Coordinates of C-alpha atoms and ligand atoms in Angstrom, one line a residue:
X9 CA -107.0 60.7 -56.1
X10 CA -109.1 57.6 -56.1
X11 CA -110.6 56.7 -52.7
X12 CA -111.3 53.0 -52.4
X13 CA -113.0 51.3 -49.5
X14 CA -111.9 47.7 -49.2
X15 CA -113.5 45.3 -46.8
X16 CA -112.1 42.0 -45.7
X17 CA -114.4 39.4 -44.1
X18 CA -113.7 37.1 -41.2
X19 CA -112.2 34.2 -43.3
X20 CA -109.9 36.6 -45.1
X21 CA -108.4 37.7 -41.8
X22 CA -108.8 34.4 -40.1
X23 CA -105.2 33.7 -39.2
X24 CA -101.9 35.6 -38.9
X25 CA -100.8 34.3 -42.3
X26 CA -104.0 35.5 -43.9
X27 CA -103.7 38.9 -42.2
X28 CA -100.2 39.1 -43.6
X29 CA -101.3 38.3 -47.1
X30 CA -104.2 40.7 -46.9
X31 CA -101.7 43.4 -45.8
X32 CA -99.6 42.6 -48.9
X33 CA -102.6 43.0 -51.2
X34 CA -103.5 46.3 -49.5
X35 CA -99.9 47.5 -49.8
X36 CA -99.9 46.8 -53.5
X37 CA -103.1 48.6 -54.1
X38 CA -101.7 51.6 -52.2
X39 CA -98.6 51.6 -54.3
X40 CA -100.9 51.9 -57.3
X41 CA -101.9 55.3 -56.1
X42 CA -105.1 54.6 -54.3
X43 CA -106.2 56.3 -51.1
X44 CA -107.4 53.4 -49.0
X45 CA -109.9 52.9 -46.2
X46 CA -109.9 49.3 -45.0
X47 CA -112.8 47.7 -43.1
X48 CA -112.4 44.4 -41.4
X49 CA -114.6 41.8 -39.7
X50 CA -113.6 39.8 -36.6
X51 CA -111.1 37.0 -37.3
X52 CA -112.7 33.7 -38.5
X53 CA -115.3 32.4 -36.1
X54 CA -114.7 35.0 -33.3
X55 CA -118.2 36.5 -33.2
X56 CA -119.8 33.1 -32.8
X57 CA -117.3 32.2 -30.1
X58 CA -117.9 35.4 -28.2
X59 CA -121.6 34.8 -28.4
X60 CA -121.4 31.4 -27.0
X61 CA -119.2 32.6 -24.1
X62 CA -122.0 35.0 -23.2
X63 CA -124.7 32.4 -23.7
X64 CA -122.8 30.0 -21.4
X65 CA -123.3 32.5 -18.6
X66 CA -126.8 33.8 -19.4
X67 CA -129.7 32.8 -21.6
X68 CA -130.5 36.4 -22.3
X69 CA -127.5 38.6 -21.7
X70 CA -128.2 42.4 -21.7
X71 CA -128.0 43.7 -25.3
X72 CA -125.7 46.5 -24.3
X73 CA -123.2 44.0 -22.9
X74 CA -123.4 41.9 -26.0
X75 CA -122.4 44.9 -28.1
X76 CA -119.6 45.6 -25.7
X77 CA -118.4 42.0 -26.1
X78 CA -118.9 41.4 -29.8
X79 CA -117.3 44.7 -30.9
X80 CA -114.0 43.5 -29.4
X81 CA -113.7 40.9 -32.2
X82 CA -113.2 43.6 -34.9
X83 CA -110.9 45.6 -32.6
X84 CA -108.5 42.6 -32.6
X85 CA -108.4 42.5 -36.5
X86 CA -107.9 46.2 -37.0
X87 CA -104.9 46.3 -34.7
X88 CA -103.3 43.2 -36.1
X89 CA -103.8 44.3 -39.7
X90 CA -102.4 47.7 -39.0
X91 CA -99.4 46.1 -37.3
X92 CA -98.9 43.9 -40.4
X93 CA -99.1 46.9 -42.7
X94 CA -96.7 48.9 -40.7
X95 CA -94.4 45.9 -40.7
X96 CA -94.4 46.1 -44.5
X97 CA -93.4 49.7 -44.3
X98 CA -96.8 51.0 -45.1
X99 CA -98.1 53.6 -42.7
X100 CA -101.5 52.5 -41.3
X101 CA -103.7 53.5 -38.4
X102 CA -106.5 51.5 -36.9
X103 CA -109.7 53.1 -35.6
X104 CA -112.8 51.8 -33.9
X105 CA -116.3 52.8 -35.0
X106 CA -116.6 55.4 -32.3
X107 CA -113.2 56.9 -33.0
X108 CA -114.1 57.4 -36.6
X109 CA -117.5 58.8 -35.8
X110 CA -119.8 56.1 -37.1
X111 CA -123.0 57.4 -35.4
X112 CA -125.9 54.9 -35.2
X113 CA -129.3 54.6 -33.6
X114 CA -129.3 53.5 -30.1
X115 CA -130.9 50.0 -30.6
X116 CA -128.2 47.6 -29.5
X117 CA -127.6 44.6 -31.7
X118 CA -129.2 45.9 -34.8
X119 CA -128.4 49.6 -35.0
X120 CA -128.7 51.5 -38.3
X121 CA -126.1 54.0 -39.3
X122 CA -127.3 57.6 -39.1
X123 CA -124.1 59.5 -40.0
X124 CA -120.4 59.1 -40.5
X125 CA -118.1 62.0 -39.6
X126 CA -115.4 61.9 -42.2
X127 CA -112.9 64.6 -41.1
X128 CA -110.6 62.3 -39.1
X129 CA -110.4 59.8 -42.0
X130 CA -109.8 62.5 -44.5
X131 CA -107.0 64.0 -42.5
X132 CA -105.3 60.6 -42.2
X133 CA -105.7 60.0 -45.9
X134 CA -104.2 63.4 -46.6
X135 CA -101.1 62.4 -44.5
X136 CA -100.8 59.4 -46.8
X137 CA -101.9 56.9 -44.2
X138 CA -104.1 53.9 -44.7
X139 CA -107.1 53.9 -42.3
X140 CA -108.1 50.5 -40.9
X141 CA -111.6 50.7 -39.5
X142 CA -113.5 48.2 -37.4
X143 CA -116.6 47.0 -39.2
X144 CA -119.9 46.0 -37.6
X145 CA -119.7 48.7 -34.9
X146 CA -120.6 52.3 -34.2
X147 CA -121.5 54.6 -31.4
X148 CA -124.9 55.9 -30.4
X149 CA -125.6 58.9 -28.2
X150 CA -127.3 56.9 -25.5
X151 CA -129.8 58.3 -23.0
X152 CA -128.5 61.5 -21.4
X153 CA -126.1 62.0 -24.2
X154 CA -123.5 59.4 -23.1
X155 CA -121.8 57.6 -26.0
X156 CA -122.6 53.8 -26.2
X157 CA -121.0 51.1 -28.3
X158 CA -123.5 49.6 -30.8
X159 CA -123.3 46.8 -33.4
X160 CA -125.1 46.7 -36.6
X161 CA -126.3 43.1 -36.6
X162 CA -124.7 39.9 -37.9
X163 CA -122.8 40.3 -41.1
X164 CA -122.8 44.1 -40.6
X165 CA -119.3 44.9 -41.7
X166 CA -120.4 45.0 -45.3
X167 CA -122.8 47.7 -44.3
X168 CA -120.0 49.6 -42.5
X169 CA -117.9 49.4 -45.6
X170 CA -120.5 50.7 -48.0
X171 CA -121.7 53.4 -45.6
X172 CA -118.1 54.6 -45.3
X173 CA -117.7 54.6 -49.1
X174 CA -120.9 56.6 -49.4
X175 CA -120.0 59.2 -46.7
X176 CA -116.5 59.6 -48.2
X177 CA -117.8 59.8 -51.8
X178 CA -115.4 56.9 -52.6
X179 CA -114.9 55.7 -56.2
X180 CA -115.8 52.1 -55.2
X181 CA -116.3 49.8 -52.3
X182 CA -114.7 46.4 -52.7
X183 CA -115.8 43.5 -50.6
X184 CA -113.1 40.8 -50.4
X185 CA -114.5 37.4 -49.5
X186 CA -114.0 33.7 -49.7
X187 CA -116.3 33.2 -52.8
X188 CA -115.5 34.5 -56.3
X189 CA -118.6 36.8 -56.4
X190 CA -122.3 36.3 -57.1
X191 CA -123.3 33.2 -59.0
X192 CA -126.3 32.7 -61.3
X193 CA -127.6 30.1 -58.9
X194 CA -126.6 27.7 -56.1
X195 CA -123.6 25.7 -57.4
X196 CA -124.3 22.8 -55.1
X197 CA -127.4 22.0 -57.0
X198 CA -126.5 23.4 -60.4
X199 CA -122.8 22.7 -60.9
X200 CA -122.6 24.8 -64.1
X201 CA -123.7 28.0 -62.3
X202 CA -121.8 30.9 -63.6
X203 CA -120.2 33.9 -62.0
X204 CA -122.0 37.1 -62.8
X205 CA -119.9 40.0 -64.0
X206 CA -122.6 42.4 -63.1
X207 CA -125.9 42.5 -61.3
X208 CA -128.1 45.5 -60.3
X209 CA -128.7 46.1 -56.6
X210 CA -132.4 45.6 -57.1
X211 CA -131.8 42.1 -58.6
X212 CA -129.4 41.2 -55.8
X213 CA -132.0 42.1 -53.2
X214 CA -134.6 40.0 -54.9
X215 CA -132.2 37.1 -55.0
X216 CA -131.9 37.3 -51.2
X217 CA -131.9 33.6 -50.6
X218 CA -129.0 33.3 -53.1
X219 CA -127.2 36.5 -52.3
X220 CA -127.6 37.1 -48.6
X221 CA -124.7 34.8 -47.8
X222 CA -122.5 36.8 -50.0
X223 CA -123.6 40.3 -49.0
X224 CA -125.5 41.9 -46.2
X225 CA -128.8 43.1 -47.7
X226 CA -128.6 46.4 -45.9
X227 CA -125.2 47.0 -47.6
X228 CA -126.9 46.4 -51.0
X229 CA -129.6 48.8 -50.1
X230 CA -127.2 51.6 -49.3
X231 CA -125.3 50.9 -52.6
X232 CA -128.7 51.0 -54.3
X233 CA -129.8 54.3 -52.8
X234 CA -126.6 56.3 -53.3
X235 CA -125.4 54.7 -56.5
X236 CA -122.0 53.6 -55.1
X237 CA -120.2 51.0 -57.1
X238 CA -120.0 47.8 -55.0
X239 CA -117.7 45.0 -56.0
X240 CA -117.6 41.5 -54.5
X241 CA -114.5 39.6 -55.2
X242 CA -112.2 36.8 -53.9
X243 CA -109.5 37.6 -51.4
X244 CA -107.5 34.7 -52.8
X245 CA -106.9 35.9 -56.4
X246 CA -107.0 38.9 -58.7
X247 CA -110.2 38.0 -60.6
X248 CA -112.6 40.9 -61.0
X249 CA -115.5 39.3 -59.2
X250 CA -119.1 40.7 -59.5
X251 CA -120.0 44.4 -59.8
X252 CA -123.3 45.6 -58.3
X253 CA -124.7 48.6 -60.0
X254 CA -127.4 51.1 -59.3
X255 CA -128.7 54.0 -61.4
X256 CA -129.8 55.9 -58.3
X257 CA -127.9 58.9 -57.1
X258 CA -129.8 60.1 -54.1
X259 CA -128.3 62.6 -51.7
X260 CA -127.9 61.5 -48.1
X261 CA -131.2 62.4 -46.4
X262 CA -131.4 64.4 -43.2
X263 CA -133.0 61.3 -41.6
X264 CA -129.8 59.3 -41.7
X265 CA -127.5 57.5 -44.1
X266 CA -129.2 54.2 -43.7
X267 CA -132.9 54.5 -44.3
X268 CA -134.2 54.3 -40.8
X269 CA -137.6 53.3 -42.1
X270 CA -138.2 49.8 -43.4
X271 CA -139.8 51.3 -46.5
X272 CA -137.7 53.1 -49.1
X273 CA -140.4 54.1 -51.5
X274 CA -144.0 53.8 -52.7
X275 CA -145.3 53.6 -56.2
X276 CA -148.7 53.9 -57.8
X277 CA -149.3 52.5 -61.3
X278 CA -152.6 53.4 -62.8
X279 CA -154.6 52.2 -65.8
X280 CA -154.3 48.5 -65.0
X281 CA -156.7 45.8 -65.8
X282 CA -157.2 42.4 -64.1
X283 CA -158.1 39.2 -65.9
X284 CA -159.1 36.2 -64.0
X285 CA -159.4 32.7 -65.3
X286 CA -160.9 30.2 -63.0
X287 CA -161.6 26.5 -63.1
X288 CA -159.0 25.7 -65.7
X289 CA -157.3 22.3 -65.7
X290 CA -154.5 21.7 -63.2
X291 CA -151.8 20.0 -65.2
X292 CA -148.3 20.7 -66.4
X293 CA -148.1 23.1 -69.4
X294 CA -151.3 25.1 -68.9
X295 CA -149.7 28.2 -67.6
X296 CA -147.0 27.9 -70.2
X297 CA -149.6 27.6 -73.0
X298 CA -151.6 30.6 -71.8
X299 CA -148.7 33.0 -71.3
X300 CA -147.0 31.9 -74.5
X301 CA -150.2 32.7 -76.4
X302 CA -150.5 36.1 -74.7
X303 CA -146.9 37.0 -75.4
X304 CA -147.2 35.9 -79.1
X305 CA -150.3 38.0 -79.3
X306 CA -148.3 41.0 -78.1
X307 CA -149.7 41.3 -74.6
X308 CA -147.2 42.3 -71.9
X309 CA -148.4 40.8 -68.7
X310 CA -147.4 42.3 -65.4
X311 CA -148.4 40.4 -62.2
X312 CA -149.3 36.8 -62.5
X313 CA -150.9 34.9 -59.7
X314 CA -152.0 31.2 -59.7
X315 CA -153.3 29.0 -57.1
X316 CA -154.7 25.5 -57.1
X317 CA -158.1 24.6 -55.7
X318 CA -160.1 21.6 -54.7
X319 CA -157.5 19.2 -56.0
X320 CA -157.8 19.5 -59.8
X321 CA -158.5 22.9 -61.1
X322 CA -156.6 26.2 -61.2
X323 CA -157.3 29.8 -61.1
X324 CA -154.9 32.2 -62.8
X325 CA -155.2 35.9 -62.4
X326 CA -153.0 38.5 -64.1
X327 CA -152.7 42.1 -64.8
X328 CA -152.1 44.0 -68.0
X329 CA -152.0 47.6 -69.0
X330 CA -155.6 48.8 -69.8
X331 CA -154.7 49.3 -73.5
X332 CA -154.0 45.6 -73.8
X333 CA -157.2 44.5 -72.1
X334 CA -159.3 43.8 -75.3
X335 CA -156.6 41.9 -77.0
X336 CA -155.9 39.8 -73.9
X337 CA -159.6 39.2 -73.4
X338 CA -160.1 37.8 -76.9
X339 CA -157.1 35.5 -76.5
X340 CA -158.3 34.2 -73.2
X341 CA -161.8 33.6 -74.5
X342 CA -160.3 31.3 -77.2
X343 CA -158.2 29.6 -74.6
X344 CA -161.2 28.7 -72.3
X345 CA -163.3 27.7 -75.3
X346 CA -160.8 24.9 -75.8
X347 CA -160.0 24.0 -72.2
X348 CA -163.0 25.1 -70.2
X349 CA -163.1 27.5 -67.4
X350 CA -164.5 31.0 -66.8
X351 CA -163.1 34.4 -67.5
X352 CA -163.7 37.6 -65.6
X353 CA -162.2 41.0 -66.4
X354 CA -161.9 44.3 -64.5
X355 CA -160.8 47.7 -65.8
X356 CA -159.7 50.8 -64.0
X357 CA -157.5 49.2 -61.5
X358 CA -154.3 50.5 -59.9
X359 CA -151.2 48.8 -58.5
X360 CA -149.8 50.2 -55.3
X361 CA -146.4 49.0 -54.2
X362 CA -144.0 49.6 -51.3
X363 CA -140.4 48.6 -51.5
X364 CA -137.3 48.5 -49.2
X365 CA -134.8 46.0 -47.9
X366 CA -136.4 46.5 -44.5
X367 CA -139.4 44.4 -45.7
X368 CA -137.1 41.3 -45.6
X369 CA -137.8 39.3 -42.5
X370 CA -140.2 41.8 -41.1
X371 CA -143.7 40.5 -41.5
X372 CA -145.2 43.5 -39.9
X373 CA -144.5 45.6 -42.9
X374 CA -146.8 43.9 -45.4
X375 CA -149.4 43.6 -42.6
X376 CA -149.2 47.3 -42.0
X377 CA -149.7 48.0 -45.7
X378 CA -152.8 45.8 -45.9
X379 CA -154.1 47.2 -42.6
X380 CA -153.6 50.8 -43.7
X381 CA -155.4 50.2 -46.9
X382 CA -158.3 48.3 -45.3
X383 CA -158.7 51.0 -42.6
X384 CA -159.2 53.5 -45.5
X385 CA -162.1 51.2 -46.5
X386 CA -160.4 49.9 -49.6
X387 CA -160.7 46.3 -50.8
X388 CA -157.6 44.5 -52.0
X389 CA -158.2 42.8 -55.3
X390 CA -154.8 41.2 -55.7
X391 CA -151.7 40.9 -53.5
X392 CA -148.2 40.2 -54.8
X393 CA -145.1 40.0 -52.6
X394 CA -141.4 39.5 -53.3
X395 CA -138.4 39.8 -51.0
X396 CA -138.2 43.6 -51.0
X397 CA -141.6 44.6 -52.5
X398 CA -145.2 44.2 -51.6
X399 CA -147.9 45.2 -54.2
X400 CA -151.6 45.2 -54.2
X401 CA -154.1 45.9 -56.9
X402 CA -157.0 48.1 -55.9
X403 CA -159.8 50.0 -57.6
X404 CA -158.4 53.1 -59.4
X405 CA -160.9 55.5 -57.8
X406 CA -159.2 54.6 -54.5
X407 CA -155.7 54.9 -55.7
X408 CA -154.9 58.5 -54.6
X409 CA -156.5 57.9 -51.2
X410 CA -154.6 54.6 -50.7
X411 CA -151.3 56.3 -51.7
X412 CA -151.9 59.1 -49.3
X413 CA -152.5 56.8 -46.3
X414 CA -149.4 54.8 -47.2
X415 CA -147.3 58.0 -47.4
X416 CA -148.6 59.1 -44.1
X417 CA -148.2 55.7 -42.4
X418 CA -144.7 55.0 -43.5
X419 CA -143.7 58.7 -43.3
X420 CA -142.3 58.8 -46.8
X421 CA -140.7 61.9 -48.3
X422 CA -141.8 63.4 -51.6
X423 CA -138.8 62.0 -53.5
X424 CA -139.7 58.5 -52.3
X425 CA -143.0 58.5 -54.0
X426 CA -143.6 57.8 -57.7
X427 CA -146.8 57.8 -59.7
X428 CA -146.8 56.0 -63.1
X429 CA -143.0 55.8 -63.3
X430 CA -141.7 55.3 -66.8
X431 CA -140.3 51.8 -67.6
X432 CA -137.0 52.5 -69.3
X433 CA -135.6 49.9 -71.7
X434 CA -132.4 49.0 -69.9
X435 CA -131.0 46.2 -72.1
X436 CA -130.7 44.2 -69.0
X437 CA -131.2 40.4 -69.2
X438 CA -134.7 39.2 -68.5
X439 CA -133.3 36.6 -66.1
X440 CA -130.1 37.2 -64.3
X441 CA -130.2 34.5 -61.7
X442 CA -132.4 31.8 -60.2
X443 CA -132.9 30.9 -56.6
X444 CA -134.4 27.9 -54.8
X445 CA -136.0 28.0 -51.4
X446 CA -136.8 24.7 -49.8
X447 CA -137.7 26.2 -46.4
X448 CA -141.3 27.1 -47.2
X449 CA -144.5 25.3 -46.8
X450 CA -148.0 26.1 -48.0
X451 CA -151.1 26.9 -46.0
X452 CA -154.6 28.1 -47.2
X453 CA -157.4 29.7 -45.4
X454 CA -160.5 28.7 -47.2
X455 CA -163.6 30.9 -47.4
X456 CA -162.3 34.2 -46.0
X457 CA -164.9 37.0 -46.0
X458 CA -164.3 39.2 -49.0
X459 CA -164.4 42.5 -47.1
X460 CA -161.7 45.1 -46.5
X461 CA -159.5 43.9 -43.7
X462 CA -159.6 40.1 -44.0
X463 CA -156.1 39.7 -45.5
X464 CA -154.9 42.4 -43.2
X465 CA -156.1 40.5 -40.1
X466 CA -154.4 37.3 -41.2
X467 CA -151.1 39.0 -42.0
X468 CA -151.2 41.2 -38.9
X469 CA -151.9 38.4 -36.4
X470 CA -149.3 36.2 -38.0
X471 CA -146.8 39.1 -38.0
X472 CA -147.5 39.8 -34.3
X473 CA -146.4 36.2 -33.6
X474 CA -143.3 36.8 -35.6
X475 CA -144.3 34.8 -38.7
X476 CA -143.3 36.0 -42.1
X477 CA -145.6 35.2 -45.0
X478 CA -144.0 34.8 -48.3
X479 CA -146.0 34.3 -51.4
X480 CA -149.5 35.5 -50.5
X481 CA -152.3 34.7 -53.0
X482 CA -155.9 35.7 -52.8
X483 CA -158.1 33.4 -54.9
X484 CA -160.1 34.4 -57.9
X485 CA -162.8 32.0 -57.1
X486 CA -165.6 32.9 -54.7
X487 CA -167.5 30.7 -52.4
X488 CA -171.4 30.8 -52.4
X489 CA -171.3 33.3 -49.5
X490 CA -168.8 35.5 -51.4
X491 CA -165.8 34.4 -49.5
X492 CA -162.4 33.9 -51.1
X493 CA -159.4 31.7 -50.3
X494 CA -156.1 33.1 -49.2
X495 CA -153.1 30.9 -49.7
X496 CA -149.6 31.7 -48.6
X497 CA -146.2 30.1 -48.0
X498 CA -144.3 30.4 -44.8
X499 CA -141.3 29.0 -43.2
X500 CA -141.7 25.3 -42.2
X501 CA -140.6 26.0 -38.7
X502 CA -143.5 28.5 -38.2
X503 CA -146.2 26.1 -39.4
X504 CA -147.4 24.9 -36.0
X505 CA -147.6 28.3 -34.5
X506 CA -149.3 29.6 -37.7
X507 CA -152.0 26.9 -37.3
X508 CA -152.7 28.0 -33.8
X509 CA -153.0 31.7 -34.8
X510 CA -155.2 30.9 -37.8
X511 CA -157.5 28.7 -35.9
X512 CA -158.1 31.5 -33.5
X513 CA -158.9 34.0 -36.3
X514 CA -161.3 31.8 -38.3
X515 CA -163.4 31.2 -35.2
X516 CA -165.3 34.3 -36.2
X517 CA -165.6 33.4 -39.9
X518 CA -168.5 31.2 -40.7
X519 CA -167.7 28.3 -43.1
X520 CA -164.0 29.0 -43.0
X521 CA -161.3 26.4 -42.5
X522 CA -157.5 25.9 -42.8
X523 CA -156.0 23.6 -45.4
X524 CA -152.4 22.5 -45.2
X525 CA -150.7 22.2 -48.5
X526 CA -148.1 19.7 -49.6
X527 CA -144.3 20.1 -49.0
X528 CA -143.2 22.6 -51.6
X529 CA -140.2 24.3 -53.2
X530 CA -140.1 27.8 -54.5
X531 CA -138.1 28.7 -57.6
X532 CA -137.6 32.4 -58.3
X533 CA -136.1 33.8 -61.5
X534 CA -134.9 37.4 -61.2
X535 CA -133.9 39.9 -63.9
X536 CA -134.1 43.7 -64.3
X537 CA -135.1 43.2 -67.9
X538 CA -138.1 41.2 -67.0
X539 CA -140.7 44.0 -67.3
X540 CA -139.4 44.9 -70.8
X541 CA -139.2 41.3 -72.1
X542 CA -142.7 40.0 -72.8
X543 CA -142.9 36.2 -72.5
X544 CA -140.3 35.7 -69.8
X545 CA -142.7 34.2 -67.4
X546 CA -144.1 32.0 -70.2
X547 CA -140.6 30.8 -70.8
X548 CA -140.1 29.8 -67.2
X549 CA -143.4 28.0 -67.1
X550 CA -142.5 26.2 -70.3
X551 CA -139.1 25.0 -68.9
X552 CA -140.9 23.6 -65.8
X553 CA -143.7 22.0 -67.9
X554 CA -141.1 20.4 -70.3
X555 CA -139.7 18.6 -67.2
X556 CA -143.2 17.3 -66.5
X557 CA -143.4 19.3 -63.3
X558 CA -146.8 20.7 -62.2
X559 CA -146.8 24.3 -60.9
X560 CA -148.9 24.7 -57.8
X561 CA -148.7 28.4 -57.3
X562 CA -147.3 31.3 -59.3
X563 CA -146.5 34.8 -57.9
X564 CA -144.7 37.5 -59.8
X565 CA -143.4 40.8 -58.8
X566 CA -141.8 43.4 -61.2
X567 CA -138.5 41.8 -61.7
X568 CA -139.1 38.4 -60.1
X569 CA -141.2 35.4 -61.1
X570 CA -141.7 32.6 -58.6
X571 CA -143.2 29.2 -59.0
X572 CA -144.2 26.9 -56.3
X573 CA -143.7 23.2 -57.2
X574 CA -143.8 20.0 -55.2
X575 CA -140.8 19.8 -52.9
X576 CA -139.4 16.7 -54.6
X577 CA -139.3 18.5 -57.9
X578 CA -137.5 21.6 -56.6
X579 CA -133.9 20.8 -57.5
X580 CA -134.9 19.6 -60.9
X581 CA -137.0 22.7 -61.6
X582 CA -134.1 24.9 -60.6
X583 CA -131.8 23.1 -63.0
X584 CA -134.2 23.2 -65.9
X585 CA -135.0 26.9 -65.5
X586 CA -131.3 27.8 -65.1
X587 CA -130.5 26.0 -68.3
X588 CA -133.6 27.2 -70.2
X589 CA -132.5 30.8 -69.8
X590 CA -128.9 29.9 -70.9
X591 CA -127.5 30.9 -67.6
X592 CA -125.1 28.0 -67.8
X593 CA -123.2 29.9 -70.5
X594 CA -120.8 32.7 -69.6
X595 CA -122.5 35.3 -71.8
X596 CA -126.2 34.7 -71.6
X597 CA -128.5 36.0 -74.3
X598 CA -131.9 35.3 -72.9
Ligands
LIG25 N1 -118.2 39.9 -37.2 C1 -119.6 40.2 -37.4 C2 -120.3 38.9 -37.7 O1 -119.7 37.8 -37.7 C3 -119.7 41.1 -38.5 C4 -119.3 40.6 -39.9 O2 -118.5 39.7 -40.0 O3 -119.7 41.2 -40.9 O4 -121.5 38.9 -37.9
LIG26 MG1 -120.1 38.5 -44.2

């Protein structure tokens, strides 16, 4: 028997007619011999409407009562859908989260799923029934052991569906929605964006600004961890949609089905070398020239970080595997002979990374990483962040110590820690999709003391005020007193508050000041094949340079390369990068 979990979102069950047509679709799938577990969201706009009802009575309604209220939305849909199925002669039974036994943490409004009891569902399936389950809700054992209704957070029905699929060992989880699947970029800006047939969960998480509207990131993380096939497809037709894949096949841990920690794993990569070029010209094409030359010379570059300084010169720092250092050094020397600038190199470095969907939107995580490392007396040489990963480069001799403190701080289990993981050639495209973020702005703190803890203080204090930093870059260049600059991007709405927090911090730092950057746009290219495809970053820089656009900042992570460009060039940059990697064709061969 094939067990399928099918989830229908709010629009798909938005009216009686739609519920009836969804019921027909389900009945057909049942007649094809599938055992079906159906998860539904609240009808149409219900959750918003219920929220505004509560808000019209109170500015801050008790969270418990909000869960009580919002969970009713899904209860309406399961009953109506079951009625519609029975009307078609298909035997179906609706169940709330607590009836099924979806056990969650007790935090109202954002509970994570700990466990799902599957007996009741399995019994019903054995009787040939379709089980229709309310998404977005569960039950916690509240204080004193009393059961309480909880909700998982907005968009949480996706998470309910994939969690059920995992607990039941289903063959697949299908998310039926009002879009055809995941696209290579935003079709409003790039009309020839293509539907992806396949994308890995890791890529999907990195494309958060593109993908989050399609799928709840927590759902993607569950699919990623347990290797459950997740399909996003349209409710309106029979097209196959996009399949999300994951090579992982973890067992459900004792700590809960959803990782109840924001961090999902840590990784230490040794034998790295850092090359820093400073005072090189700031004009379109420089980064493209440099990284094309390195890739032609057979050097595979890992992290790349670039920031602009004092108006018209750039610093570019990157890491390579130690074996490639001499080769890279020679190439860079020729490069600066022509263009000017200085080169510095450092061997015996290690890259330490943490990853997890919980990093998204939680500024305190990166801050804790930096703080933990600086408390251990270790200096951060480089910092690289992406949606779901934060990496830092440190002295190799400190690697083991840093890793230990991270494992302890984030309470990681042995199977969540990797040292020098092998990069497997996956045959994946170097770039799968490209996302644009226009919500960010750039701020630099000039002349930050170069001692353990400075970056940590900045991140921690901003995090305490609820501000997420995005691309964080520590400059190559040093001031006369040894200080460095730290630049980062943050959400435009947070800028005022950030200025206040930063002003307070730098009071103690002699010679330090804040510099606000221009309005910016961030373009991110993501692809699982990126680490195995030397020259991908160079290609992206070339595409942008060819369009005459200057790159202000570069920040890469393992499977993501992001460029910060002036805001007015953002849409254009997105288009040229998308086309340069041939993503406008159905089968892309980049
Ligand atoms: N009804 C909930 C919401 O609107 C859950 C969901 O739709 O996934 O957020
Ligand atoms: Mg949704």
